[in-house]
mmCIF file of C-alpha atoms in Angstrom:
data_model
loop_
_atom_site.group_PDB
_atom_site.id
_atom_site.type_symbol
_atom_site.label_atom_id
_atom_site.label_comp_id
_atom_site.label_asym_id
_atom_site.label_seq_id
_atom_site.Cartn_x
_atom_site.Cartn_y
_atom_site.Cartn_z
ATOM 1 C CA UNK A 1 -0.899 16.712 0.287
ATOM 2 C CA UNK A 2 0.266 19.812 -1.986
ATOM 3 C CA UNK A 3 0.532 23.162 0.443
ATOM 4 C CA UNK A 4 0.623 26.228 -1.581
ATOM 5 C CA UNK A 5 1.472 28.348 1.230
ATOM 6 C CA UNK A 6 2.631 27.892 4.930
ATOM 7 C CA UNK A 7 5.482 27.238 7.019
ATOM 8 C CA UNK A 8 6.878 23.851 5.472
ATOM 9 C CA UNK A 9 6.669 26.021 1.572
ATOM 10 C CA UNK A 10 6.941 29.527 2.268
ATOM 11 C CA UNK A 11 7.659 29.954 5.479
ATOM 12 C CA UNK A 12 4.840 31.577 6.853
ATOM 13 C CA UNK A 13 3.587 30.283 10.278
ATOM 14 C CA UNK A 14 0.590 32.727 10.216
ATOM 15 C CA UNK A 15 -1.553 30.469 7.532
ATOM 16 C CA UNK A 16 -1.046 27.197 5.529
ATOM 17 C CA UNK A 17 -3.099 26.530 2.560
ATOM 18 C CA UNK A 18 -3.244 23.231 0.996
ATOM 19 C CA UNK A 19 -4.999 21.003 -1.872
ATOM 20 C CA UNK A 20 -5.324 17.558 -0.209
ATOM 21 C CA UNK A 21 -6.607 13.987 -1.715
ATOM 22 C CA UNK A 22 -7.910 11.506 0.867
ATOM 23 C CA UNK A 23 -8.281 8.044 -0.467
ATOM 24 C CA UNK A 24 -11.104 5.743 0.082
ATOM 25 C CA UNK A 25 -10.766 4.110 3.583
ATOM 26 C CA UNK A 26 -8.317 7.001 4.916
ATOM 27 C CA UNK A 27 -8.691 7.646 7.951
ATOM 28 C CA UNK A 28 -6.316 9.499 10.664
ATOM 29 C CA UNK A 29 -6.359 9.129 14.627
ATOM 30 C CA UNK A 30 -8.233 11.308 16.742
ATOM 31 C CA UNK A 31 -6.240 14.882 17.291
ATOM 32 C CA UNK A 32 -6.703 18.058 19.122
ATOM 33 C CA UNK A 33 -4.558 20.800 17.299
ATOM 34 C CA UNK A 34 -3.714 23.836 18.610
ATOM 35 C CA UNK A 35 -5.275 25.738 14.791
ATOM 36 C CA UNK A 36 -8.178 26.257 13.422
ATOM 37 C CA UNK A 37 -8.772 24.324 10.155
ATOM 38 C CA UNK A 38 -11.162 25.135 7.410
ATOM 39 C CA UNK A 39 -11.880 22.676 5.010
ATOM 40 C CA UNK A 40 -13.193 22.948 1.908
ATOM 41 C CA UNK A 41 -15.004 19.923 -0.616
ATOM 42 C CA UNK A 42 -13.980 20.478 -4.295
ATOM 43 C CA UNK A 43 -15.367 16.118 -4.855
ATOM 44 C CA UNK A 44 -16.535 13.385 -2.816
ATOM 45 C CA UNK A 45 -17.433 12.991 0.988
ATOM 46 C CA UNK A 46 -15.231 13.578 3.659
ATOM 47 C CA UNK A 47 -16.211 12.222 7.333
ATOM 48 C CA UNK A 48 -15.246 14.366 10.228
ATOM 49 C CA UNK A 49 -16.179 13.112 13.917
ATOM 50 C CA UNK A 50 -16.004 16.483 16.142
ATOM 51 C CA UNK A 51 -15.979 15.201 20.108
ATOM 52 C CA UNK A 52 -18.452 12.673 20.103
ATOM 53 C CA UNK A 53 -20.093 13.817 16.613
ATOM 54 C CA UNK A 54 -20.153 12.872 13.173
ATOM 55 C CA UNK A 55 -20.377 15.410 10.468
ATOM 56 C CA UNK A 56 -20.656 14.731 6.855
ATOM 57 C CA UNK A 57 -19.582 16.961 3.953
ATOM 58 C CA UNK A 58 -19.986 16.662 0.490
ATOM 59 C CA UNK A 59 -18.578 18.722 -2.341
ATOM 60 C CA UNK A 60 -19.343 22.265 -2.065
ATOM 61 C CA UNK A 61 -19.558 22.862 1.772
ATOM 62 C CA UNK A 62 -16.978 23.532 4.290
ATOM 63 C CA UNK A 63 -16.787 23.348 8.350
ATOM 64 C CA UNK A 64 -14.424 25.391 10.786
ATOM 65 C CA UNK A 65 -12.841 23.039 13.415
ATOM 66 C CA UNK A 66 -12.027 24.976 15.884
ATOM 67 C CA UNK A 67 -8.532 24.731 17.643
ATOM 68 C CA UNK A 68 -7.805 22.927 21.175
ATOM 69 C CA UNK A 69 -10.752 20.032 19.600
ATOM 70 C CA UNK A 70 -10.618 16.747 19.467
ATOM 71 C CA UNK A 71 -11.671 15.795 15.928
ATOM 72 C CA UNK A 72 -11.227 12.629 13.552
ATOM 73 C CA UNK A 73 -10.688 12.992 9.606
ATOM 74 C CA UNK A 74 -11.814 9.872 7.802
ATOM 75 C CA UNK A 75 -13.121 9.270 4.255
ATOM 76 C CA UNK A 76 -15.015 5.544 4.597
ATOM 77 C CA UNK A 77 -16.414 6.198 1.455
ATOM 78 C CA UNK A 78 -15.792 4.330 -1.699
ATOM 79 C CA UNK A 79 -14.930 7.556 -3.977
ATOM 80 C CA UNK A 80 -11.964 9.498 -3.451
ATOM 81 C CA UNK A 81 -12.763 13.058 -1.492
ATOM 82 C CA UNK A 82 -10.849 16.063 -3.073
ATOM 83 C CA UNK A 83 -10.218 18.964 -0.807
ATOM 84 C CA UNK A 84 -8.486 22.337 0.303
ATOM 85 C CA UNK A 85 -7.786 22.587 3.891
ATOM 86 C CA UNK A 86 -6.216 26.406 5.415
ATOM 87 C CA UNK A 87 -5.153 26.534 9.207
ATOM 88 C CA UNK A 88 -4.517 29.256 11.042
ATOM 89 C CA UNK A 89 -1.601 29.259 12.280
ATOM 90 C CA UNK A 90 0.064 27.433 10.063
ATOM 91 C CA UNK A 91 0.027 23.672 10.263
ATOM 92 C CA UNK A 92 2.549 21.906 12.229
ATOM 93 C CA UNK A 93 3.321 18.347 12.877
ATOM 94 C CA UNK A 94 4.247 19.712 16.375
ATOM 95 C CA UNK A 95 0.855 20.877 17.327
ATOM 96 C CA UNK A 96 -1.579 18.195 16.075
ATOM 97 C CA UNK A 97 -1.380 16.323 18.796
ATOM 98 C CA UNK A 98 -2.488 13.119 17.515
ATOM 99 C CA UNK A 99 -3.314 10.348 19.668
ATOM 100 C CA UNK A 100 -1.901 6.590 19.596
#
C-alpha cells in the first residue's frame, strides 16, 4: 500500500487516496467500515463479496462500497491485481471493523 494523501501521509481525515498491489491469493476478512471506498482497476481482477454477493472487476472499472457494509476484498486469481482505492473519510485502522 502507497497512500498519496490521507490521514496516515498528510493528515487529512476528509479523503485518503492510495495505489495498492494485492497479490495472488490475498485475501482480507470480512469488514464493515464506517467510509465509503472507491476502487479503481489499473491490472488484473480483484474479487469483492458485498453481503452475500460476489462482484468481479477487471481493469478499467470501479465499484463504490458503501460505508456501514459488510464486504470482503480478495484477489484468488493467479495474476497480481493493481489498483487505486480513495475513502471518504479517510481510512482508518480504527473504523474497518474487521472481523476475526
Amino acid at each position: 500500500m502507497e497512500e498519496h494523501h490521507g490521514k496516515a501521509t498528510t493528515g487529512n481525515s476528509e479523503i485518503s487516496i492510495a495505489h495498492m498491489i494485492a497479490p495472488s491469493g490475498w485475501s482480507e476478512p470480512f469488514q464493515t467500515p464506517e467510509f465509503d471506498e472507491y476502487t479503481y482497476i489499473i491490472s488484473g481482477k480483484k474479487q469483492f463479496i458485498i453481503e452475500d454477493e460476489i462482484v468481479i472487476l477487471e481493469a478499467g472499472q470501479s465499484i463504490k462500497i458503501e460505508k456501514n457494509t459488510r464486504v470482503q476484498y480478495s484477489n484468488p486469481f493467479d495474476e497480481i491485481c493493481e489498483y487505486i482505492a480513495i475513502c471518504t473519510p479517510a481510512f482508518d485502522f480504527t473504523k474497518v471493523h474487521r472481523e476475526e
